[in-house]
Amino acid sequence: MNRTFAIGDIHGNLVHLEALLRQLPILDAQDTIVFIGDYLDRGPKSAEVVRLIRETLPALTPAKIVALRGSHEDAWHRVLTKGWPEFVLPVGNGCLATLRSFTGGPHPVNEETPTKEEFFSMFAGDFFPGDVRQWIADLPAWYEDEHAIYVHAGLPKVDGRFVHPSELADPHDIIWTRSREFFTEYGGKRVVFGHTVADLLPQELSLFTPGDKHDLFFYKSVVGIDTGAGHGGFLTAIELPALNVYESRQALK
């Protein structure tokens, strides 16, 4: 049977990504790895994470590699095409870490602010190589196979029903939404998503090791796999259809 391994938000955390990938079983050409998005920002190795997903991993495995657009890639695409200073300015978004990862500078510490030159470069996004800019622009917003629908953030409710991504003219909602209705009421085909860190989801509903609020969120047809790699947490993958769970924290104990 074809297997799909969905991997949550990475946020420049190369150590956890490499640790997680080492735990996966040997993959073949019938298998698929789906990255849920948010490869950039906060962590120290955004450039290296992008390189691993785009170049290194496809050379190491025959499995199909699918990289979806996360909210941070969507934000950088807006920076690159229209400008969005409100995204690059807040320290918590971690944009300076991405700039320095691509330019070879030191990872920012504490609440370090950019230099004037770095500010201008972040406003324009001109530190991204051309091929990375194109890669960001081309990232799809969703993927579907026989096991699940994969999106970064969830599915929106329109006219009283949750809509399939194919029905949306604009993918904004499936990249950015944080809807308690989706987390608690959706009951259609399984959806695997990230974006909202699992310990912020309604833990009283999670059916997967409910005693550990930091691991993935699993309720009815929704599976939330952002376990906080961008906030000092770890990285999670879920294997479908078997529902095997892999965590980078297990390898890094």
Coordinates of N, CA and C in Angstrom, one line a residue:
M1 N 0.8 -1.2 0.0 CA 0.0 0.0 0.0 C 0.9 1.3 0.0
N2 N 0.5 2.3 -0.8 CA 1.2 3.5 -0.8 C 1.1 4.2 0.6
R3 N 2.3 4.7 1.0 CA 2.3 5.4 2.3 C 2.6 6.8 2.1
T4 N 2.0 7.7 3.0 CA 2.3 9.1 3.0 C 2.8 9.5 4.4
F5 N 3.9 10.2 4.4 CA 4.5 10.7 5.6 C 4.3 12.3 5.6
A6 N 3.5 12.8 6.5 CA 3.3 14.2 6.6 C 4.1 14.8 7.7
I7 N 4.8 15.9 7.4 CA 5.8 16.5 8.3 C 5.3 17.9 8.7
G8 N 5.3 18.2 9.9 CA 4.8 19.5 10.4 C 5.8 20.7 10.2
D9 N 5.4 21.8 10.8 CA 6.1 23.1 10.6 C 7.5 23.0 11.1
I10 N 8.5 23.4 10.3 CA 9.9 23.2 10.6 C 10.6 24.5 11.1
H11 N 10.3 25.6 10.5 CA 10.8 26.9 10.9 C 12.3 26.9 11.1
G12 N 13.0 26.5 10.1 CA 14.5 26.6 10.1 C 15.2 25.7 11.1
N13 N 14.5 24.7 11.6 CA 15.1 23.8 12.6 C 15.7 22.6 12.0
L14 N 16.8 22.7 11.4 CA 17.5 21.7 10.6 C 17.8 20.5 11.5
V15 N 18.2 20.7 12.7 CA 18.6 19.6 13.6 C 17.4 18.7 13.8
H16 N 16.3 19.2 14.1 CA 15.1 18.4 14.3 C 14.6 17.7 13.0
L17 N 14.7 18.4 11.9 CA 14.3 17.8 10.6 C 15.2 16.6 10.3
E18 N 16.5 16.8 10.5 CA 17.4 15.6 10.2 C 17.1 14.5 11.1
A19 N 16.9 14.8 12.4 CA 16.6 13.8 13.4 C 15.3 13.0 13.1
L20 N 14.3 13.8 12.6 CA 13.0 13.1 12.3 C 13.2 12.3 11.0
L21 N 13.8 12.7 10.0 CA 14.0 12.0 8.8 C 14.7 10.7 9.0
R22 N 15.7 10.7 10.0 CA 16.4 9.4 10.3 C 15.5 8.4 10.9
Q23 N 14.4 8.8 11.5 CA 13.5 7.8 12.1 C 12.5 7.2 11.1
L24 N 12.4 7.7 10.0 CA 11.4 7.2 9.0 C 11.9 5.9 8.4
P25 N 11.0 5.0 8.1 CA 11.5 3.7 7.5 C 12.0 4.0 6.1
I26 N 12.6 2.9 5.5 CA 13.1 3.1 4.2 C 12.0 3.3 3.2
L27 N 12.1 4.3 2.4 CA 11.0 4.6 1.5 C 11.2 4.1 0.1
D28 N 10.2 3.9 -0.7 CA 10.3 3.5 -2.1 C 9.5 4.5 -3.0
A29 N 9.5 4.2 -4.2 CA 8.9 5.1 -5.2 C 7.4 5.2 -5.0
Q30 N 6.7 4.3 -4.3 CA 5.3 4.4 -4.1 C 4.9 5.3 -2.9
D31 N 5.9 5.7 -2.1 CA 5.7 6.5 -0.9 C 5.8 8.0 -1.3
T32 N 5.2 8.8 -0.4 CA 5.2 10.2 -0.5 C 5.5 10.9 0.8
I33 N 6.3 11.9 0.8 CA 6.6 12.8 1.9 C 5.9 14.1 1.6
V34 N 5.0 14.6 2.5 CA 4.3 15.8 2.4 C 4.8 16.8 3.5
F35 N 5.4 17.9 3.1 CA 5.8 18.9 4.1 C 4.6 19.9 4.1
I36 N 4.2 20.2 5.3 CA 3.0 21.0 5.5 C 3.2 22.5 5.4
G37 N 4.5 22.9 5.3 CA 4.8 24.3 5.2 C 5.5 24.9 6.4
D38 N 5.8 26.2 6.3 CA 6.6 26.9 7.3 C 8.0 26.3 7.4
Y39 N 8.8 26.5 6.4 CA 10.2 26.1 6.4 C 11.1 27.2 6.9
L40 N 10.6 28.4 6.8 CA 11.4 29.6 7.0 C 11.1 30.2 8.4
D41 N 12.1 31.1 8.9 CA 11.9 32.0 10.0 C 12.1 31.3 11.4
R42 N 12.6 32.1 12.3 CA 12.8 31.7 13.7 C 14.0 30.8 13.9
G43 N 14.0 29.7 13.4 CA 15.2 28.8 13.6 C 16.4 29.3 12.8
P44 N 17.6 28.7 13.1 CA 18.9 29.2 12.6 C 19.2 28.7 11.2
K45 N 18.5 27.8 10.6 CA 18.9 27.1 9.4 C 17.9 27.1 8.3
S46 N 17.2 28.2 8.1 CA 16.2 28.2 7.0 C 16.7 27.9 5.7
A47 N 17.9 28.5 5.3 CA 18.4 28.2 4.0 C 18.8 26.7 3.8
E48 N 19.3 26.1 4.9 CA 19.7 24.7 4.8 C 18.5 23.8 4.8
V49 N 17.4 24.2 5.5 CA 16.1 23.4 5.4 C 15.6 23.4 4.0
V50 N 15.6 24.6 3.4 CA 15.1 24.7 2.0 C 16.0 23.8 1.1
R51 N 17.3 23.9 1.2 CA 18.2 23.1 0.4 C 17.9 21.6 0.6
L52 N 17.7 21.2 1.8 CA 17.5 19.8 2.1 C 16.2 19.3 1.4
I53 N 15.1 20.1 1.5 CA 13.9 19.7 0.9 C 13.9 19.7 -0.7
R54 N 14.6 20.8 -1.2 CA 14.6 20.9 -2.7 C 15.6 20.0 -3.4
E55 N 16.8 19.8 -2.7 CA 17.9 19.2 -3.4 C 18.4 17.9 -2.8
T56 N 18.7 17.9 -1.5 CA 19.3 16.8 -0.8 C 18.3 15.6 -0.7
L57 N 17.1 15.8 -0.2 CA 16.2 14.7 0.0 C 15.8 14.0 -1.3
P58 N 15.5 14.8 -2.4 CA 15.1 14.1 -3.6 C 16.2 13.2 -4.2
A59 N 17.5 13.6 -3.8 CA 18.6 12.8 -4.3 C 18.8 11.5 -3.5
L60 N 18.2 11.5 -2.3 CA 18.5 10.4 -1.4 C 17.4 9.4 -1.3
T61 N 16.2 9.7 -1.8 CA 15.0 8.8 -1.7 C 14.3 8.8 -3.0
P62 N 13.7 7.7 -3.4 CA 12.9 7.6 -4.6 C 11.4 8.1 -4.3
A63 N 11.1 8.4 -3.1 CA 9.8 8.8 -2.7 C 9.4 10.1 -3.4
K64 N 8.2 10.3 -3.6 CA 7.7 11.6 -4.1 C 7.8 12.7 -3.0
I65 N 8.3 13.9 -3.3 CA 8.4 14.9 -2.3 C 7.4 16.0 -2.6
V66 N 6.5 16.4 -1.7 CA 5.6 17.5 -1.9 C 5.8 18.5 -0.8
A67 N 6.1 19.7 -1.2 CA 6.3 20.8 -0.2 C 5.1 21.8 -0.4
L68 N 4.3 22.0 0.6 CA 3.2 22.9 0.5 C 3.6 24.3 1.0
R69 N 2.8 25.3 0.6 CA 3.0 26.7 1.0 C 2.5 26.9 2.4
G70 N 3.4 27.3 3.3 CA 2.9 27.7 4.7 C 2.7 29.2 4.8
S71 N 2.2 29.6 5.9 CA 1.9 31.0 6.1 C 3.1 31.9 6.0
H72 N 4.3 31.4 6.4 CA 5.5 32.2 6.3 C 6.0 32.3 4.9
E73 N 5.9 31.2 4.1 CA 6.2 31.3 2.7 C 5.3 32.2 2.0
D74 N 4.0 32.1 2.3 CA 3.0 33.0 1.7 C 3.3 34.5 2.1
A75 N 3.7 34.7 3.3 CA 4.1 36.1 3.7 C 5.3 36.6 3.0
W76 N 6.3 35.7 2.8 CA 7.5 36.2 2.1 C 7.2 36.4 0.6
H77 N 6.3 35.6 0.1 CA 5.9 35.8 -1.3 C 5.2 37.2 -1.4
R78 N 4.4 37.6 -0.5 CA 3.8 38.9 -0.5 C 4.9 40.0 -0.3
V79 N 5.9 39.7 0.5 CA 7.0 40.7 0.6 C 7.7 40.9 -0.7
L80 N 7.9 39.8 -1.4 CA 8.7 39.8 -2.7 C 7.9 40.4 -3.8
T81 N 6.5 40.3 -3.7 CA 5.7 40.8 -4.8 C 5.0 42.2 -4.6
K82 N 4.7 42.4 -3.3 CA 3.9 43.6 -3.0 C 4.6 44.5 -1.9
G83 N 5.4 43.8 -1.1 CA 5.9 44.5 0.1 C 5.0 44.2 1.3
W84 N 5.6 43.9 2.5 CA 4.8 43.7 3.7 C 5.6 44.0 4.9
P85 N 6.0 45.3 5.2 CA 6.8 45.6 6.3 C 6.2 45.1 7.6
E86 N 4.9 45.0 7.7 CA 4.3 44.6 9.0 C 4.6 43.2 9.3
F87 N 5.0 42.4 8.3 CA 5.4 41.0 8.6 C 6.9 40.9 9.0
V88 N 7.8 41.6 8.3 CA 9.2 41.5 8.6 C 9.6 42.2 9.9
L89 N 8.9 43.2 10.3 CA 9.3 44.0 11.5 C 9.2 43.3 12.8
P90 N 8.1 42.6 13.2 CA 8.0 42.0 14.5 C 9.1 41.0 14.7
V91 N 9.9 41.1 15.8 CA 11.0 40.2 16.1 C 10.5 38.8 16.2
G92 N 9.3 38.6 16.7 CA 8.7 37.2 16.9 C 8.5 36.4 15.6
N93 N 8.4 37.1 14.5 CA 8.2 36.4 13.2 C 9.5 35.7 12.8
G94 N 10.6 36.2 13.3 CA 11.9 35.4 13.0 C 12.5 35.7 11.7
C95 N 12.1 36.8 11.0 CA 12.6 37.1 9.7 C 14.1 37.4 9.6
L96 N 14.6 38.0 10.7 CA 16.1 38.2 10.7 C 16.9 36.9 10.7
A97 N 16.4 35.9 11.3 CA 17.0 34.6 11.3 C 17.1 34.1 9.9
T98 N 16.0 34.3 9.1 CA 16.0 33.8 7.7 C 17.1 34.6 6.9
L99 N 17.1 35.9 7.0 CA 18.0 36.7 6.3 C 19.4 36.2 6.6
R100 N 19.8 36.1 7.8 CA 21.2 35.7 8.2 C 21.5 34.3 7.8
S101 N 20.5 33.4 7.7 CA 20.7 32.1 7.3 C 21.2 32.1 5.8
F102 N 20.5 32.9 5.0 CA 20.8 33.0 3.6 C 22.1 33.8 3.3
T103 N 22.4 34.7 4.2 CA 23.6 35.6 3.9 C 24.8 35.2 4.7
G104 N 24.7 34.2 5.6 CA 25.9 33.7 6.3 C 26.1 34.4 7.6
G105 N 25.2 35.3 8.0 CA 25.4 36.0 9.3 C 25.1 35.1 10.5
P106 N 25.4 35.6 11.7 CA 25.2 34.9 12.9 C 23.7 34.9 13.3
H107 N 23.3 33.8 13.8 CA 21.9 33.7 14.2 C 21.6 34.7 15.3
P108 N 20.5 35.5 15.2 CA 20.2 36.6 16.1 C 19.9 36.0 17.5
V109 N 20.3 36.7 18.5 CA 20.1 36.3 19.9 C 19.2 37.2 20.6
N110 N 18.4 36.6 21.5 CA 17.4 37.4 22.3 C 16.5 38.2 21.5
E111 N 16.5 39.5 21.7 CA 15.6 40.4 21.0 C 16.4 41.3 20.0
E112 N 17.5 40.7 19.5 CA 18.4 41.5 18.6 C 17.6 42.0 17.4
T113 N 17.9 43.3 17.1 CA 17.2 43.9 15.9 C 18.2 44.0 14.8
P114 N 17.6 44.1 13.5 CA 18.5 44.1 12.4 C 19.2 45.5 12.3
T115 N 20.3 45.4 11.5 CA 21.0 46.7 11.2 C 20.1 47.4 10.1
K116 N 20.5 48.7 9.9 CA 19.7 49.4 8.9 C 19.8 48.7 7.5
E117 N 20.9 48.2 7.2 CA 21.1 47.5 5.9 C 20.2 46.2 5.9
E118 N 20.2 45.5 7.0 CA 19.4 44.3 7.1 C 17.9 44.6 7.0
F119 N 17.5 45.7 7.6 CA 16.1 46.1 7.5 C 15.7 46.3 6.0
F120 N 16.5 47.0 5.3 CA 16.1 47.3 3.9 C 16.1 46.0 3.1
S121 N 17.1 45.1 3.4 CA 17.1 43.8 2.7 C 15.9 43.0 3.0
M122 N 15.5 43.0 4.3 CA 14.3 42.2 4.6 C 13.0 42.8 4.0
F123 N 12.9 44.1 3.9 CA 11.7 44.8 3.3 C 11.6 44.3 1.9
A124 N 12.7 44.2 1.2 CA 12.7 43.8 -0.2 C 12.7 42.3 -0.5
G125 N 13.2 41.5 0.5 CA 13.4 40.1 0.4 C 14.5 39.8 -0.7
D126 N 15.4 40.8 -0.9 CA 16.4 40.6 -2.0 C 17.5 39.7 -1.6
F127 N 17.6 39.2 -0.4 CA 18.6 38.2 0.0 C 18.3 36.8 -0.5
F128 N 17.1 36.5 -0.9 CA 16.7 35.2 -1.4 C 17.3 35.0 -2.8
P129 N 18.0 33.9 -3.1 CA 18.5 33.7 -4.4 C 17.3 33.6 -5.4
G130 N 17.5 33.8 -6.6 CA 16.4 33.8 -7.6 C 15.6 32.5 -7.6
D131 N 16.4 31.4 -7.5 CA 15.7 30.1 -7.6 C 14.8 29.8 -6.4
V132 N 15.3 30.3 -5.3 CA 14.4 30.2 -4.0 C 13.2 31.0 -4.1
R133 N 13.3 32.2 -4.7 CA 12.1 33.1 -4.9 C 11.1 32.4 -5.7
Q134 N 11.6 31.8 -6.8 CA 10.7 31.1 -7.7 C 10.1 29.9 -7.0
W135 N 10.9 29.2 -6.2 CA 10.4 28.0 -5.5 C 9.2 28.4 -4.6
I136 N 9.5 29.5 -3.8 CA 8.4 30.0 -2.9 C 7.2 30.4 -3.7
A137 N 7.3 31.0 -4.8 CA 6.2 31.4 -5.7 C 5.4 30.2 -6.2
D138 N 6.1 29.1 -6.4 CA 5.4 28.0 -7.0 C 4.9 27.0 -6.0
L139 N 5.1 27.2 -4.7 CA 4.6 26.2 -3.8 C 3.1 26.1 -3.8
P140 N 2.6 24.8 -3.9 CA 1.1 24.6 -3.9 C 0.5 24.8 -2.6
A141 N -0.8 25.2 -2.5 CA -1.4 25.4 -1.2 C -2.0 24.2 -0.6
W142 N -2.2 23.1 -1.4 CA -2.8 21.9 -0.9 C -2.4 20.7 -1.7
Y143 N -2.6 19.5 -1.1 CA -2.3 18.2 -1.8 C -3.4 17.2 -1.3
E144 N -3.7 16.3 -2.1 CA -4.7 15.3 -1.7 C -4.3 13.9 -2.3
D145 N -4.4 12.9 -1.5 CA -4.2 11.5 -2.0 C -5.4 10.7 -1.4
E146 N -5.2 9.4 -1.5 CA -6.3 8.5 -1.1 C -6.5 8.5 0.5
H147 N -5.4 9.0 1.2 CA -5.5 8.9 2.6 C -6.0 10.2 3.3
A148 N -5.8 11.3 2.7 CA -6.1 12.6 3.4 C -6.0 13.8 2.4
I149 N -6.5 14.9 2.9 CA -6.2 16.2 2.3 C -5.2 16.9 3.2
Y150 N -4.2 17.5 2.6 CA -3.1 18.1 3.3 C -3.1 19.6 3.0
V151 N -3.2 20.4 4.1 CA -3.1 21.9 3.9 C -2.3 22.4 5.1
H152 N -1.9 23.7 5.0 CA -1.1 24.3 6.1 C -1.9 24.5 7.3
A153 N -3.1 25.1 7.1 CA -3.8 25.6 8.3 C -5.2 25.0 8.6
G154 N -5.9 24.5 7.6 CA -7.2 24.0 7.9 C -8.2 24.3 6.7
L155 N -9.4 24.0 6.9 CA -10.4 24.2 5.9 C -11.4 25.3 6.4
P156 N -11.8 26.2 5.5 CA -12.8 27.2 6.0 C -14.2 26.7 5.8
K157 N -15.1 27.3 6.6 CA -16.5 27.0 6.5 C -17.2 28.1 5.7
V158 N -17.9 27.7 4.6 CA -18.6 28.7 3.7 C -20.0 28.3 3.6
D159 N -20.9 29.2 3.9 CA -22.4 28.9 3.8 C -22.7 27.6 4.6
G160 N -22.1 27.5 5.8 CA -22.5 26.4 6.7 C -21.8 25.1 6.5
R161 N -20.9 25.0 5.5 CA -20.2 23.8 5.3 C -18.7 24.0 5.1
F162 N -17.9 23.0 5.4 CA -16.5 23.1 5.2 C -16.2 22.8 3.7
V163 N -15.5 23.6 3.1 CA -15.3 23.5 1.6 C -13.9 22.8 1.3
H164 N -13.9 22.0 0.2 CA -12.7 21.4 -0.3 C -11.8 22.5 -0.9
P165 N -10.5 22.3 -0.7 CA -9.6 23.4 -1.3 C -9.8 23.7 -2.8
S166 N -10.3 22.7 -3.5 CA -10.5 22.9 -5.0 C -11.6 23.8 -5.3
E167 N -12.4 24.1 -4.3 CA -13.6 25.0 -4.5 C -13.2 26.5 -4.2
L168 N -12.0 26.7 -3.7 CA -11.6 28.0 -3.3 C -10.8 28.7 -4.4
A169 N -11.3 29.9 -4.8 CA -10.6 30.7 -5.8 C -9.3 31.3 -5.2
D170 N -9.3 31.6 -3.9 CA -8.2 32.1 -3.2 C -7.8 31.2 -2.1
P171 N -6.5 30.7 -2.1 CA -6.1 29.8 -1.0 C -5.8 30.4 0.3
H172 N -6.0 31.7 0.5 CA -5.6 32.4 1.7 C -6.1 31.6 3.0
D173 N -7.4 31.2 3.0 CA -7.9 30.6 4.2 C -7.2 29.3 4.6
I174 N -6.9 28.4 3.6 CA -6.3 27.2 4.0 C -4.8 27.3 4.4
I175 N -4.3 28.5 4.2 CA -2.9 28.8 4.6 C -2.9 29.5 5.9
W176 N -3.9 30.3 6.2 CA -3.9 31.2 7.4 C -4.9 30.9 8.5
T177 N -6.0 30.2 8.2 CA -7.1 30.1 9.1 C -6.7 29.5 10.5
R178 N -7.3 30.0 11.5 CA -7.3 29.3 12.8 C -8.7 29.3 13.3
S179 N -9.4 28.2 13.0 CA -10.8 28.2 13.3 C -11.2 27.0 14.2
R180 N -11.7 27.4 15.4 CA -12.1 26.4 16.4 C -13.2 25.5 15.8
E181 N -14.0 26.1 14.9 CA -15.0 25.3 14.3 C -14.4 24.1 13.5
F182 N -13.4 24.4 12.7 CA -12.7 23.3 12.0 C -12.1 22.3 12.9
F183 N -11.4 22.8 14.0 CA -10.7 21.8 14.9 C -11.7 20.9 15.6
T184 N -12.9 21.4 15.8 CA -13.9 20.6 16.7 C -15.1 20.0 15.9
E185 N -15.4 20.5 14.8 CA -16.6 20.1 14.1 C -16.4 19.4 12.8
Y186 N -15.3 19.6 12.1 CA -15.1 19.0 10.8 C -15.1 17.4 10.9
G187 N -15.9 16.8 10.0 CA -16.0 15.4 10.0 C -15.9 14.7 8.6
G188 N -15.4 15.4 7.7 CA -15.2 14.8 6.3 C -14.0 14.0 6.2
K189 N -13.5 14.0 4.9 CA -12.2 13.2 4.7 C -11.1 13.8 5.6
R190 N -10.3 12.9 6.1 CA -9.2 13.3 7.0 C -8.4 14.5 6.4
V191 N -8.1 15.5 7.3 CA -7.3 16.6 6.9 C -6.1 16.7 7.9
V192 N -4.9 16.7 7.3 CA -3.7 16.9 8.1 C -3.2 18.3 7.9
F193 N -2.9 19.0 9.0 CA -2.6 20.4 8.9 C -1.5 20.8 10.0
G194 N -1.0 22.0 9.9 CA -0.1 22.5 10.8 C -0.5 23.9 11.3
H195 N 0.4 24.9 11.3 CA 0.1 26.3 11.5 C -0.2 26.6 13.0
T196 N -1.1 26.0 13.6 CA -1.5 26.2 15.0 C -0.8 25.1 15.8
V197 N 0.1 25.6 16.7 CA 0.8 24.6 17.6 C -0.2 23.8 18.3
A198 N 0.1 22.5 18.4 CA -0.8 21.5 18.9 C -1.3 21.8 20.3
D199 N -0.4 22.3 21.1 CA -0.7 22.5 22.5 C -1.7 23.7 22.7
L200 N -2.0 24.5 21.6 CA -3.0 25.5 21.6 C -4.3 25.0 21.1
L201 N -4.4 23.8 20.6 CA -5.6 23.2 20.2 C -6.4 22.7 21.4
P202 N -7.7 22.4 21.2 CA -8.6 22.0 22.3 C -8.1 20.6 22.8
Q203 N -7.3 20.6 23.8 CA -6.6 19.3 24.3 C -7.6 18.4 24.9
E204 N -8.8 18.9 25.4 CA -9.8 18.0 25.9 C -10.4 17.0 24.9
L205 N -10.1 17.4 23.6 CA -10.7 16.5 22.5 C -9.7 15.6 21.9
S206 N -8.4 15.8 22.1 CA -7.4 15.1 21.4 C -7.4 13.6 21.9
L207 N -7.4 12.7 20.9 CA -7.5 11.3 21.2 C -6.1 10.6 21.2
F208 N -5.0 11.4 20.9 CA -3.7 10.8 20.8 C -2.9 11.2 22.1
T209 N -2.6 10.2 22.9 CA -1.9 10.4 24.2 C -2.4 11.7 24.8
P210 N -3.7 11.8 25.3 CA -4.2 13.0 25.8 C -3.5 13.6 27.0
G211 N -2.7 12.8 27.6 CA -1.9 13.2 28.8 C -0.7 14.1 28.4
D212 N -0.4 14.2 27.1 CA 0.8 15.0 26.7 C 0.3 16.0 25.7
K213 N 0.1 17.3 26.2 CA -0.5 18.3 25.4 C 0.5 18.8 24.3
H214 N 1.7 18.4 24.4 CA 2.7 18.9 23.4 C 2.7 18.1 22.1
D215 N 2.2 16.9 22.1 CA 2.3 16.1 20.9 C 1.1 16.4 19.9
L216 N 1.0 15.7 18.9 CA 0.1 16.0 17.8 C -1.4 16.0 18.3
F217 N -2.2 16.7 17.6 CA -3.6 16.8 17.9 C -4.4 15.9 17.0
F218 N -5.2 15.0 17.5 CA -5.9 14.0 16.7 C -7.4 13.9 17.2
Y219 N -8.3 14.4 16.4 CA -9.7 14.4 16.8 C -10.6 14.2 15.5
K220 N -11.4 13.2 15.5 CA -12.3 12.9 14.4 C -11.5 12.8 13.1
S221 N -11.7 13.8 12.2 CA -11.0 13.7 10.9 C -9.9 14.8 10.8
V222 N -9.5 15.4 11.9 CA -8.4 16.4 11.8 C -7.2 15.9 12.6
V223 N -6.1 16.2 12.0 CA -4.8 15.8 12.6 C -3.9 17.0 12.5
G224 N -3.6 17.6 13.7 CA -2.7 18.8 13.7 C -1.3 18.4 14.1
I225 N -0.3 18.7 13.2 CA 1.0 18.1 13.4 C 2.1 19.2 13.6
D226 N 1.7 20.5 13.9 CA 2.7 21.5 14.3 C 2.9 21.3 15.8
T227 N 4.1 20.7 16.2 CA 4.4 20.5 17.6 C 5.5 21.5 18.1
G228 N 5.5 22.7 17.5 CA 6.3 23.8 18.0 C 7.7 23.8 17.7
A229 N 8.2 23.2 16.6 CA 9.6 23.3 16.3 C 10.1 24.7 16.1
G230 N 9.2 25.7 15.8 CA 9.6 27.1 15.7 C 9.5 27.8 17.1
H231 N 9.1 27.1 18.1 CA 8.9 27.8 19.4 C 9.6 26.9 20.5
G232 N 10.7 26.3 20.2 CA 11.4 25.5 21.2 C 10.8 24.1 21.4
G233 N 9.9 23.7 20.6 CA 9.4 22.3 20.6 C 10.1 21.4 19.7
F234 N 9.4 20.5 19.1 CA 10.0 19.4 18.3 C 9.2 19.3 17.0
L235 N 9.6 18.3 16.2 CA 9.0 18.1 14.9 C 8.4 16.8 14.8
T236 N 7.2 16.7 14.2 CA 6.4 15.5 14.2 C 6.1 15.1 12.7
A237 N 6.0 13.8 12.5 CA 5.5 13.2 11.2 C 4.5 12.2 11.6
I238 N 3.5 12.1 10.7 CA 2.5 11.0 10.8 C 2.5 10.2 9.5
E239 N 2.5 8.9 9.7 CA 2.4 8.0 8.5 C 1.0 7.6 8.3
L240 N 0.5 7.8 7.1 CA -0.8 7.3 6.7 C -0.7 6.2 5.6
P241 N -1.6 5.2 5.7 CA -2.8 5.1 6.5 C -2.5 4.5 7.9
A242 N -1.3 4.1 8.2 CA -1.1 3.3 9.4 C -1.2 4.1 10.7
L243 N -1.1 5.4 10.6 CA -1.2 6.3 11.7 C 0.0 6.1 12.7
N244 N 1.1 5.7 12.2 CA 2.4 5.7 13.0 C 2.9 7.1 13.1
V245 N 3.3 7.4 14.3 CA 3.8 8.8 14.6 C 5.3 8.8 14.9
Y246 N 6.0 9.7 14.4 CA 7.4 9.9 14.5 C 7.7 11.3 15.1
E247 N 8.6 11.4 16.1 CA 8.9 12.6 16.7 C 10.4 12.8 16.8
S248 N 10.9 14.0 16.5 CA 12.3 14.3 16.5 C 12.8 14.3 18.0
R249 N 12.0 14.6 18.9 CA 12.4 14.6 20.3 C 12.9 13.2 20.8
Q250 N 12.3 12.2 20.2 CA 12.8 10.8 20.6 C 14.2 10.6 20.2
A251 N 14.6 11.1 19.1 CA 16.0 10.9 18.7 C 17.0 11.9 19.3
L252 N 16.5 12.9 19.9 CA 17.4 14.0 20.5 C 17.4 14.0 22.0
K253 N 16.9 12.9 22.6 CA 16.9 12.9 24.1 C 18.3 12.8 24.6

